[in-house]
Structures are given as structure tokens and as C-alpha cells.
XYZ file of C-alpha atoms in Angstrom:
558
model
C 46.239 98.875 -41.221
C 47.650 96.048 -39.234
C 49.028 98.141 -36.448
C 45.980 100.463 -36.497
C 43.502 97.186 -36.010
C 45.801 96.365 -33.003
C 45.740 99.390 -31.265
C 41.959 99.461 -31.620
C 41.888 96.922 -29.290
C 44.762 97.561 -26.843
C 45.309 101.934 -27.117
C 42.590 103.064 -29.000
C 44.213 107.100 -28.455
C 47.195 105.960 -30.054
C 46.115 104.859 -33.086
C 47.154 108.365 -35.330
C 50.817 107.068 -35.236
C 50.259 103.533 -36.934
C 50.093 105.131 -40.579
C 53.992 106.351 -39.723
C 54.959 102.541 -39.487
C 55.491 102.885 -43.455
C 56.313 106.458 -43.546
C 59.208 108.035 -45.223
C 62.614 106.804 -43.474
C 62.918 110.093 -40.786
C 59.230 109.972 -39.781
C 59.107 106.489 -39.710
C 61.931 106.381 -37.316
C 60.515 108.973 -34.841
C 57.290 106.678 -35.084
C 59.893 103.763 -33.511
C 61.641 106.048 -30.859
C 58.197 107.552 -29.383
C 57.069 103.627 -28.847
C 60.158 102.801 -27.472
C 59.908 106.085 -24.897
C 56.405 104.964 -23.970
C 56.904 102.226 -21.921
C 59.458 103.830 -19.354
C 62.159 100.779 -19.767
C 65.530 100.609 -17.561
C 68.586 100.479 -19.758
C 68.719 96.963 -20.184
C 65.462 96.284 -21.583
C 65.941 99.869 -23.275
C 68.995 98.680 -25.172
C 67.296 95.239 -26.228
C 64.371 96.920 -27.626
C 66.342 99.518 -29.329
C 68.668 97.197 -31.278
C 65.953 95.115 -32.344
C 64.081 98.158 -33.428
C 67.492 99.611 -35.295
C 67.357 96.085 -37.326
C 63.704 95.959 -37.776
C 63.374 99.532 -39.203
C 66.906 99.031 -41.162
C 65.485 96.175 -42.761
C 61.609 97.506 -43.555
C 63.447 100.920 -45.142
C 65.988 98.965 -47.353
C 63.092 96.925 -48.851
C 61.078 99.848 -49.306
C 63.860 101.486 -50.988
C 64.350 98.337 -53.431
C 60.701 97.857 -54.031
C 60.427 102.009 -55.140
C 63.583 102.023 -57.465
C 63.118 103.674 -60.442
C 62.705 101.133 -63.294
C 63.399 103.010 -66.594
C 66.620 102.082 -67.855
C 67.291 105.244 -69.811
C 67.511 107.031 -66.446
C 71.016 105.077 -65.884
C 70.551 104.666 -62.482
C 72.042 101.414 -61.164
C 69.853 99.550 -58.647
C 72.098 99.070 -55.206
C 72.624 95.645 -53.637
C 70.554 94.903 -51.159
C 72.973 94.289 -48.515
C 74.537 97.836 -49.443
C 70.963 99.289 -49.125
C 70.744 97.900 -45.517
C 73.632 98.870 -44.518
C 72.695 102.462 -45.610
C 69.506 102.273 -44.052
C 70.993 101.205 -40.843
C 73.051 104.118 -40.759
C 70.247 106.464 -41.683
C 68.529 104.905 -38.486
C 71.070 105.441 -36.043
C 71.577 108.845 -37.049
C 67.927 110.027 -36.865
C 68.133 108.597 -33.584
C 70.792 110.594 -32.181
C 69.586 113.808 -33.918
C 65.761 113.012 -32.958
C 66.156 112.006 -29.415
C 65.824 115.515 -28.382
C 62.280 115.923 -30.023
C 61.090 112.356 -28.671
C 62.631 113.539 -24.727
C 60.457 116.846 -25.139
C 57.549 114.610 -26.252
C 57.922 112.366 -23.286
C 58.092 115.688 -20.994
C 54.767 117.216 -22.816
C 53.216 113.674 -21.799
C 54.212 113.877 -18.341
C 53.937 117.888 -17.896
C 51.257 118.994 -20.499
C 51.719 122.449 -22.126
C 52.434 123.640 -25.248
C 55.765 125.408 -25.233
C 58.110 122.204 -25.315
C 55.664 120.570 -28.245
C 55.786 123.961 -30.274
C 59.961 123.747 -30.124
C 60.001 119.862 -30.721
C 57.889 120.192 -34.308
C 60.040 122.438 -36.165
C 63.207 120.439 -35.002
C 61.209 117.063 -36.229
C 60.425 118.603 -39.354
C 63.620 120.175 -40.095
C 65.623 116.975 -39.341
C 63.171 115.225 -41.326
C 64.021 117.445 -44.256
C 67.682 117.745 -43.706
C 67.536 113.780 -43.772
C 65.002 112.954 -46.538
C 67.303 111.420 -48.912
C 68.892 109.302 -46.427
C 69.360 105.501 -47.276
C 69.397 106.334 -51.043
C 72.466 105.257 -52.653
C 75.942 104.763 -50.252
C 76.689 108.501 -50.495
C 73.799 110.390 -49.111
C 75.202 111.654 -46.162
C 77.743 113.971 -48.370
C 74.735 115.962 -50.260
C 72.107 118.459 -49.154
C 68.574 116.908 -49.970
C 67.414 118.039 -53.222
C 64.035 120.066 -53.271
C 61.883 117.240 -54.120
C 62.893 115.103 -51.573
C 62.271 117.487 -48.866
C 58.808 118.440 -50.718
C 57.732 114.821 -50.284
C 58.776 114.988 -46.484
C 56.530 117.818 -45.861
C 53.612 116.729 -48.059
C 53.718 113.468 -45.874
C 54.019 115.372 -42.450
C 50.898 117.089 -43.629
C 49.033 113.854 -45.259
C 49.858 112.166 -41.739
C 48.547 115.235 -39.762
C 45.396 115.327 -41.864
C 44.689 111.368 -41.336
C 44.948 111.932 -37.772
C 42.261 114.663 -37.641
C 40.096 112.103 -39.724
C 40.633 109.423 -36.839
C 39.331 111.391 -34.479
C 36.136 112.033 -36.463
C 35.572 108.415 -37.259
C 34.304 104.708 -35.857
C 37.041 101.963 -35.932
C 36.531 100.903 -39.297
C 36.550 104.057 -40.929
C 40.211 104.514 -38.858
C 41.322 101.482 -40.178
C 40.237 102.800 -43.673
C 42.129 105.970 -43.147
C 45.056 104.340 -42.096
C 45.004 102.279 -45.348
C 44.764 105.141 -47.348
C 47.679 106.740 -45.585
C 49.483 104.004 -46.557
C 48.729 104.600 -50.147
C 50.153 108.193 -49.675
C 53.319 106.508 -47.714
C 54.013 104.141 -50.889
C 53.528 107.096 -53.367
C 55.929 109.285 -51.356
C 58.777 106.239 -51.276
C 58.637 106.378 -55.091
C 58.799 110.047 -55.739
C 61.344 110.423 -52.755
C 63.748 107.296 -53.937
C 63.477 108.705 -57.670
C 64.234 111.962 -56.745
C 67.315 111.045 -54.297
C 68.502 108.597 -57.036
C 68.542 111.173 -60.006
C 70.446 113.518 -57.592
C 73.162 110.887 -57.060
C 73.628 110.914 -60.575
C 75.278 113.926 -62.012
C 74.666 114.959 -65.402
C 76.714 117.583 -66.793
C 74.249 120.378 -68.964
C 75.275 120.864 -72.049
C 78.592 122.432 -72.714
C 77.267 125.570 -74.460
C 74.629 126.373 -71.449
C 75.957 128.917 -69.154
C 75.138 126.421 -66.094
C 78.276 124.309 -67.205
C 80.873 126.312 -66.078
C 78.825 126.415 -62.640
C 78.337 122.571 -62.568
C 82.277 122.136 -63.136
C 82.856 124.416 -60.256
C 80.460 122.884 -58.167
C 81.847 119.330 -59.142
C 85.154 120.360 -58.157
C 84.544 121.619 -54.813
C 82.665 118.780 -54.007
C 85.464 116.589 -54.823
C 87.369 118.316 -52.366
C 84.932 117.885 -49.489
C 83.495 114.729 -50.202
C 84.300 113.443 -46.869
C 82.194 116.442 -45.284
C 79.037 114.855 -43.545
C 76.785 117.733 -45.134
C 73.277 115.993 -44.303
C 74.114 115.239 -40.941
C 75.260 118.393 -39.991
C 72.375 120.321 -41.713
C 70.724 118.055 -39.280
C 72.435 119.140 -36.108
C 72.415 122.673 -37.078
C 68.507 122.592 -37.073
C 68.727 121.580 -33.543
C 71.091 124.201 -33.004
C 69.073 126.600 -34.417
C 66.061 125.834 -31.981
C 68.305 125.747 -28.852
C 69.888 129.136 -30.007
C 66.220 130.772 -29.995
C 65.270 129.411 -26.746
C 68.681 130.904 -25.460
C 67.781 134.062 -27.081
C 64.106 134.113 -25.425
C 65.523 133.286 -21.889
C 67.836 136.280 -22.285
C 65.274 138.611 -23.542
C 66.614 139.244 -26.949
C 63.905 137.766 -28.914
C 60.645 138.470 -27.019
C 57.079 136.805 -27.978
C 54.163 138.508 -28.008
C 52.965 140.073 -24.506
C 51.012 137.675 -22.226
C 52.455 134.714 -24.242
C 54.546 133.088 -21.440
C 55.112 132.213 -17.734
C 58.523 133.722 -17.666
C 58.275 137.031 -15.962
C 62.426 138.238 -15.626
C 62.708 140.951 -12.894
C 64.521 141.421 -9.370
C 62.572 140.844 -6.286
C 62.910 144.071 -3.583
C 61.445 144.902 -0.407
C 59.082 146.908 -1.967
C 56.973 143.824 -2.991
C 56.783 142.878 0.707
C 55.547 146.771 1.370
C 52.815 146.468 -1.187
C 51.540 143.127 0.327
C 51.377 144.408 3.465
C 49.804 147.805 2.460
C 47.111 145.713 0.391
C 46.187 144.151 3.855
C 45.928 147.208 5.852
C 43.745 149.025 3.187
C 41.465 145.940 3.175
C 41.237 145.330 7.012
C 40.939 149.541 7.360
C 37.614 149.589 4.654
C 34.579 147.612 4.934
C 34.191 143.868 5.938
C 35.268 141.944 2.313
C 32.331 139.845 0.744
C 34.702 137.200 0.023
C 38.316 136.293 -0.519
C 40.513 135.190 -3.671
C 43.770 133.614 -3.703
C 45.734 134.194 -6.964
C 48.616 131.465 -7.968
C 51.073 132.336 -10.807
C 52.608 129.885 -12.530
C 56.446 128.632 -12.984
C 58.587 131.591 -13.436
C 56.352 133.833 -12.502
C 57.117 136.315 -9.178
C 55.812 137.891 -6.480
C 53.657 139.904 -5.230
C 52.299 142.139 -8.137
C 50.268 139.242 -10.090
C 46.886 139.914 -7.865
C 47.032 144.048 -8.191
C 45.058 144.254 -11.334
C 42.161 141.614 -9.948
C 42.333 143.432 -6.516
C 41.561 146.410 -8.334
C 38.414 145.030 -10.081
C 37.288 143.234 -6.794
C 37.474 146.303 -4.216
C 35.064 144.569 -1.899
C 37.103 140.961 -1.682
C 40.143 140.192 0.179
C 42.596 139.289 -3.075
C 46.039 137.886 -2.375
C 49.042 136.521 -4.425
C 50.077 133.182 -3.236
C 53.596 132.550 -2.532
C 55.480 129.596 -3.460
C 57.916 130.273 -0.308
C 54.932 130.488 1.857
C 54.068 132.669 4.577
C 56.149 135.003 6.967
C 55.502 135.508 10.445
C 52.988 138.255 9.749
C 51.166 136.038 7.615
C 52.203 137.840 4.779
C 53.473 136.236 1.379
C 57.166 135.891 1.224
C 58.469 137.348 -2.053
C 59.968 135.169 -4.327
C 62.195 135.051 -7.995
C 61.677 133.006 -10.838
C 63.120 129.952 -9.698
C 60.772 129.388 -6.642
C 58.381 127.215 -8.661
C 60.567 124.160 -8.565
C 59.012 122.611 -6.033
C 57.198 119.127 -5.710
C 53.414 119.123 -6.377
C 52.939 117.936 -2.313
C 54.943 120.697 -1.280
C 53.034 122.734 -3.328
C 49.476 121.716 -2.511
C 50.170 121.603 1.299
C 51.638 125.316 1.243
C 48.495 126.214 -1.144
C 46.292 125.013 1.396
C 47.890 126.772 4.118
C 47.541 129.892 2.643
C 43.767 129.151 1.807
C 43.130 128.293 5.408
C 44.687 131.627 6.157
C 43.034 133.994 3.560
C 39.712 132.283 4.954
C 40.469 133.072 8.376
C 41.240 136.735 7.762
C 38.308 137.269 5.337
C 35.500 134.816 7.308
C 34.316 133.811 3.977
C 35.032 130.698 1.394
C 38.030 131.157 -0.946
C 38.071 131.471 -4.295
C 41.547 130.174 -5.886
C 42.589 131.509 -9.453
C 45.669 129.250 -10.663
C 47.541 129.582 -13.747
C 49.687 126.698 -15.198
C 51.881 125.049 -12.466
C 49.177 126.669 -9.982
C 46.815 124.604 -11.290
C 49.065 121.204 -10.488
C 49.166 122.821 -6.881
C 45.414 123.403 -7.044
C 44.976 119.196 -7.867
C 47.447 118.553 -5.370
C 45.670 120.776 -2.666
C 42.147 119.536 -3.582
C 43.459 115.886 -3.214
C 45.505 116.211 -0.072
C 42.977 118.941 2.007
C 39.573 118.090 0.528
C 37.502 119.456 3.195
C 39.269 123.168 2.526
C 36.864 126.009 2.406
C 37.382 126.663 -1.194
C 33.979 128.167 -2.894
C 35.375 127.912 -6.472
C 38.325 127.763 -8.809
C 39.532 129.513 -11.813
C 42.157 127.161 -14.152
C 44.271 129.660 -16.545
C 46.197 127.760 -18.799
C 45.374 124.625 -17.000
C 47.808 121.302 -17.195
C 45.502 118.700 -18.248
C 45.717 114.793 -17.498
C 49.582 115.578 -16.036
C 51.812 112.145 -15.655
C 50.518 110.117 -18.730
C 53.084 107.665 -18.879
C 53.588 107.280 -15.207
C 56.808 107.262 -13.032
C 60.013 108.126 -14.994
C 62.306 107.528 -12.106
C 65.111 104.979 -12.733
C 64.167 104.795 -16.494
C 66.143 105.752 -19.722
C 63.505 108.029 -21.007
C 63.586 109.442 -17.161
C 67.567 110.058 -17.479
C 67.079 111.740 -20.969
C 64.395 114.237 -19.606
C 66.463 114.900 -16.629
C 69.430 115.631 -18.648
C 67.620 117.652 -21.377
C 66.206 119.668 -18.086
C 69.613 120.620 -16.995
C 70.493 121.624 -19.974
C 67.806 123.946 -20.708
C 67.908 125.080 -16.822
C 71.519 126.132 -17.166
C 70.373 128.544 -19.767
C 67.318 129.744 -18.202
C 66.638 132.317 -15.117
C 65.169 129.190 -13.160
C 68.509 127.551 -12.354
C 70.598 124.337 -13.404
C 67.910 122.309 -12.207
C 65.161 123.518 -14.149
C 61.768 122.265 -13.155
C 63.647 118.842 -12.364
C 61.610 118.602 -8.654
C 58.091 119.698 -10.513
C 58.420 117.107 -13.217
C 59.780 114.170 -10.534
C 56.455 114.775 -8.426
C 53.885 114.916 -11.200
C 55.269 111.954 -12.588
C 54.772 110.108 -9.778
C 51.600 111.212 -8.269
C 50.260 113.805 -10.906
C 47.726 111.359 -12.395
C 46.311 110.506 -9.139
C 45.799 113.650 -8.033
C 44.157 114.750 -11.349
C 42.131 111.603 -11.397
C 40.740 112.599 -8.106
C 39.868 116.256 -8.095
C 38.454 115.857 -12.112
C 35.308 114.013 -10.547
C 34.699 116.517 -8.233
C 31.773 118.270 -9.300
C 30.911 119.750 -5.872
C 32.092 123.352 -6.438
C 31.903 125.881 -9.424
C 34.696 125.922 -11.709
C 36.078 127.639 -14.771
C 38.855 126.883 -17.110
C 40.384 129.250 -19.800
C 42.645 127.110 -22.011
C 44.899 128.957 -24.620
C 44.310 127.669 -28.049
C 48.079 127.085 -28.379
C 47.631 124.673 -25.455
C 45.449 122.395 -27.817
C 48.426 120.481 -29.097
C 48.533 118.832 -25.797
C 44.729 118.143 -25.366
C 43.178 114.377 -25.790
C 41.848 114.488 -29.537
C 38.255 113.387 -30.097
C 36.941 114.126 -26.467
C 33.687 116.661 -25.417
C 34.746 119.701 -23.645
C 32.208 120.746 -20.996
C 31.009 124.274 -21.348
C 32.739 125.817 -18.646
C 35.963 125.258 -20.661
C 37.026 128.538 -22.640
C 39.338 128.850 -25.381
C 41.060 132.024 -26.202
C 43.609 132.999 -28.905
C 46.836 132.960 -26.906
C 49.715 131.206 -25.892
C 50.061 129.128 -22.835
C 50.762 131.352 -19.441
C 50.600 135.166 -18.671
C 46.889 135.053 -18.693
C 46.589 136.820 -15.206
C 48.032 139.918 -17.396
C 45.329 139.608 -20.281
C 42.842 142.278 -20.034
C 40.236 139.910 -21.895
C 40.585 137.252 -19.542
C 40.871 139.413 -16.230
C 36.927 140.427 -17.262
C 36.211 136.939 -17.859
C 37.511 136.101 -14.096
C 35.699 139.051 -12.426
C 32.483 138.150 -14.536
C 32.956 134.379 -13.122
C 33.747 135.667 -9.571
C 30.753 137.933 -9.608
C 28.156 135.349 -10.932
C 29.302 131.806 -10.486
C 29.340 131.375 -14.552
C 30.112 133.388 -18.046
C 27.308 132.947 -20.454
C 28.223 132.933 -24.042
C 26.873 136.461 -24.434
C 29.022 137.729 -21.759
C 32.310 135.823 -23.621
C 31.620 137.291 -26.803
C 31.562 140.740 -24.754
C 34.344 140.210 -22.665
C 36.966 138.294 -25.246
C 35.304 139.740 -28.260
C 35.813 136.170 -30.202
C 33.487 133.298 -30.887
C 33.922 130.631 -28.642
C 32.261 128.121 -31.291
C 34.925 128.658 -33.815
C 37.706 128.725 -31.062
C 36.402 125.205 -29.915
C 36.346 123.875 -33.668
C 39.927 125.289 -33.910
C 40.935 123.808 -30.812
C 39.693 120.138 -31.744
C 41.332 120.259 -34.991
C 44.658 121.456 -33.694
C 44.139 118.506 -30.871
C 43.686 115.831 -33.232
C 46.376 116.996 -35.863
C 48.807 117.274 -32.978
C 48.081 113.632 -31.858
C 50.065 112.429 -34.517
C 53.476 113.634 -33.497
C 53.000 113.361 -29.520
C 53.776 110.124 -27.283
C 51.327 107.155 -27.964
C 48.531 107.976 -25.469
C 48.077 104.304 -23.848
C 44.514 105.352 -22.021
C 41.193 105.671 -23.772
C 39.291 107.791 -21.218
C 38.423 111.362 -22.064
C 39.006 113.942 -18.980
C 35.070 114.918 -19.382
C 34.590 116.655 -15.776
């Protein structure tokens, strides 16, 4: 409650983190790590604060272990000494910090480049690690045992309650939010009692009755355990959680595991000379036919390839000159240069300038203002283009899987969180078709100027716009903020919306009339916007509990 009250004055949007300060040890350590990463410190400051947090967290956890220790004398569970408990909690705190550092780094990346895939990868690692280390700190030999089912259940239940508390906080005033934090603290306390009792009881092995069939199994298990007492079972289980997620990511990049169609930006495939011929053929056909009534530039996301993303839209808009943006620019004939999956690793300044050049070229070819349909990374380029070239002849913009509020934590260069993100980016890039550098140039530029570009264009109401947001991306949206009516939600994952038939119909309807009514949405997408918006609000509020603390309270209302 004290942390919630303090954040009410200095960072109201970060209040969903407050109930976690007295949560079970793995979740509480995750709370500390996010605050440590939130301020983009250099090595000296980062190290000093880290040491202070380890000492403070170990002390708090040791005190809570002592307070929650079972008091029933008949259980025969000796109460540990405080110094022994403090040492055990310190070991746990350091271990959680090491294992959860990739989770915090992913969440730091989500704050800089907000899209849902890193968040959806981080949460299973967070929850799996918290379960694997759920009995940590209770006793001196907790690291040699897998957690009992009851301690895992308490961690999962606490995770759910803290997510619910975050949802309630998004709907209440300051007094109600402090009260919710207090109720969450009561749940934390009850979880401490339950977890400590379960972990302590599991540490005291009692043989079953000698006539029970379980007695033989118990003797075998005890004999095996005596042989492998030196094996750090719990830490290995936590590391295995991380290894499984990394392995799944690798299988997804290689195509061994595929997500549902239209749910990602990754488009693997070779780029051939046929792409250039197709683009040239499209221009010839448009030039030979009737004069175009307008022009559309289609900008694919990170990992897209050129030059067929605009084909379906071009077929649906025969009177308009439709072209796909090339991340490599135009050739001497003014045609988009074919590119592969790694071409999107550009600074958004370069991306915005290349987009401006291609908009200007398309405007001169068609003689009409240009509509821009941008997806994912393409929306970042759109922000940069409009901020750097405000007088371009852009008639309207359509944002698919938009990146909302990029660069929330400011410049990451030269900081420990920035170095951690670079290391993780290189690791993921080495497994992916994007190359070892991954999206480093994009990330660096977004941390430097992404927030200023977004802030410049979000107040620009001079042209019609439409945003089509996948429901999965609600995990990155600010909680408790109103969304304009021209923000449309669709039941999908981030990216790949250019290939979704219902989204194509929505785009065509907007290009034809400059707006999309609720009735048209129901006919085109077949889903209720009211239900989807309610679901998005719920998801955004629950997800805020596990993201980086939002140090800014303003809502992107336009």
C-alpha cells in the first residue's frame, strides 16, 4: 500500500507492480529487477543498486519466511535460524536474478519496441521459472528438490490474483487502487503461509507405514536421492524452462513449428528476379489502362519480402495505383528493389526518408495524393516519415499491427539494460533468418527518436486514419486508456494482417469511403467490436502487472 501511494504521485501508471513487492520470492524478485532495468543505468550505478536490492530482498524474504513458518509442534519441523534463512534467501535471490534476466530483458525490449511476440515468450519463462523455484529460500537444501505441487499451486494462484489486482486498478480511483493493493497484500501473506508450510513439510520426509505399497517406492526414492544430493535440481528445472522456450523459438524460425496462418511478420522465401518482373508488369498494366483515381503504398513489416504483399489489394482496387514499399529503395527505373527477410534492420530515420521518397514518386506517377497502408515496422517508418516530411501528399493512413508508444524508456545506448538487449538480440538473430545483427539498428533508432516521432504525429488530426490492432497486441497497450473509434480490434496475432482476407476487406472499405462503420465491421470481420474492445481492455490491464513500469501517465488518445 505504501508503494502504491508513492507511485500515485510519481508514476501512476506503474501502480500495478506495487502488490508484488511482498509477493512470493520469485515474483517479488521479478518486481525488483524491472525497477532496476527501468532507469537505464550505467554499469556503476546498476551494480550498486543491484547489490542493494539483493541485500534488501534477501532480508525481507528471510523475515517473511520466519513469520510464516509453521507453528504446529506436532509437525516436527524445526524453525531455521535467521542467519541461515537469510543466506538461503540470498542464494535464491541471486539465482532468480540470473535466470529471469532474459525475461526482464525481453520486457525491456517490449517497452522500447512494443509488440506482443516478446511478451508472449517472456510470460511462460516467468511463470515456469517461478514454479521451478517456488520453494526457494525455505530451508537450506531447497535447491536439491523439485517443488511440491502445493508450492507450485500457490505461485500460480498468486500470479492470477496479482493479474486480477492489476485489472481492478485500471478501473478505480486512487483510493480504490490503494485499497486493492492492500487486499492483494493480504493474499500475498496467505500465500506465504501456505507456501512455507508446504515447502517445510516436503523437506521432512516421513516413511509411510511399512505395510503400505508406497513404502518400497519411498525407500528407492530415498536411496536415489542420497546418491544425487549434490545435483541442483531446482535451478536445473528453471534453466530447462528457458531452454524449452528458446528451442521452440528455434523450431519456429526453421519452420518446424508453425503458428496459425497470418499471425506473424516472418515470411521465409527466396527473392528472385520474378519479383522485379512482377512489379514492372504491374506498373505497365496500370499505365496502359484508365487513369488511376488514387495511389496506395503498401509497407510490409519486419521479415517481409518484396514484392507481392500488395497484389491482393491491387486486385481489389483496380482503379488505384497500388505499389509495395521496398526497404532497399527504388531502382533507376523507379521500381521497388526486391528484398529479403533481413532488409528491415534499418534505423527509422532511414526508413522514414525512403518511405517519403517512394510516396513522392508514387504521387508523381498517379497525380493524386497517396494512401499509406503500413504494417508493424512499417508503422514506425510512417511515424518517422510524417515527422520528418510533414508536407508530403499523404491523403490517409492505415496502420496494421501498429507499434504504439515506442521508445517508452528512452535511449538505451551505453546502459546495462541496453547491453543486455543487444546480447539477447544477437542471440535471437543468430537463430533467425534475419542475420546475427537481428533488429539492432531498428532498436537503437527507436530508443533514440521513436518516442519523439510518435508524440509528434499522434496529435496530427489533419488526415483520416484507421488502426487495425490484433487482440494479442493488447498486452502491450496502455491500461485504462480510452481508444478512439477508428481503432479496430481483430482476433489475431501480431503481423501478417496484409494476408488476412477480412482485414483486406476492411482496408478496401476505408480506402473507398474514408471510414468504416460498425455495421460494415460486423459484415466484413464477422465479430463484435464491443466484445473485442472489452477483451482488449481486460488483457491490457492484466498484462500491465508484468510489463516494465510505465513512468508516463499520458494516454495516446489521438
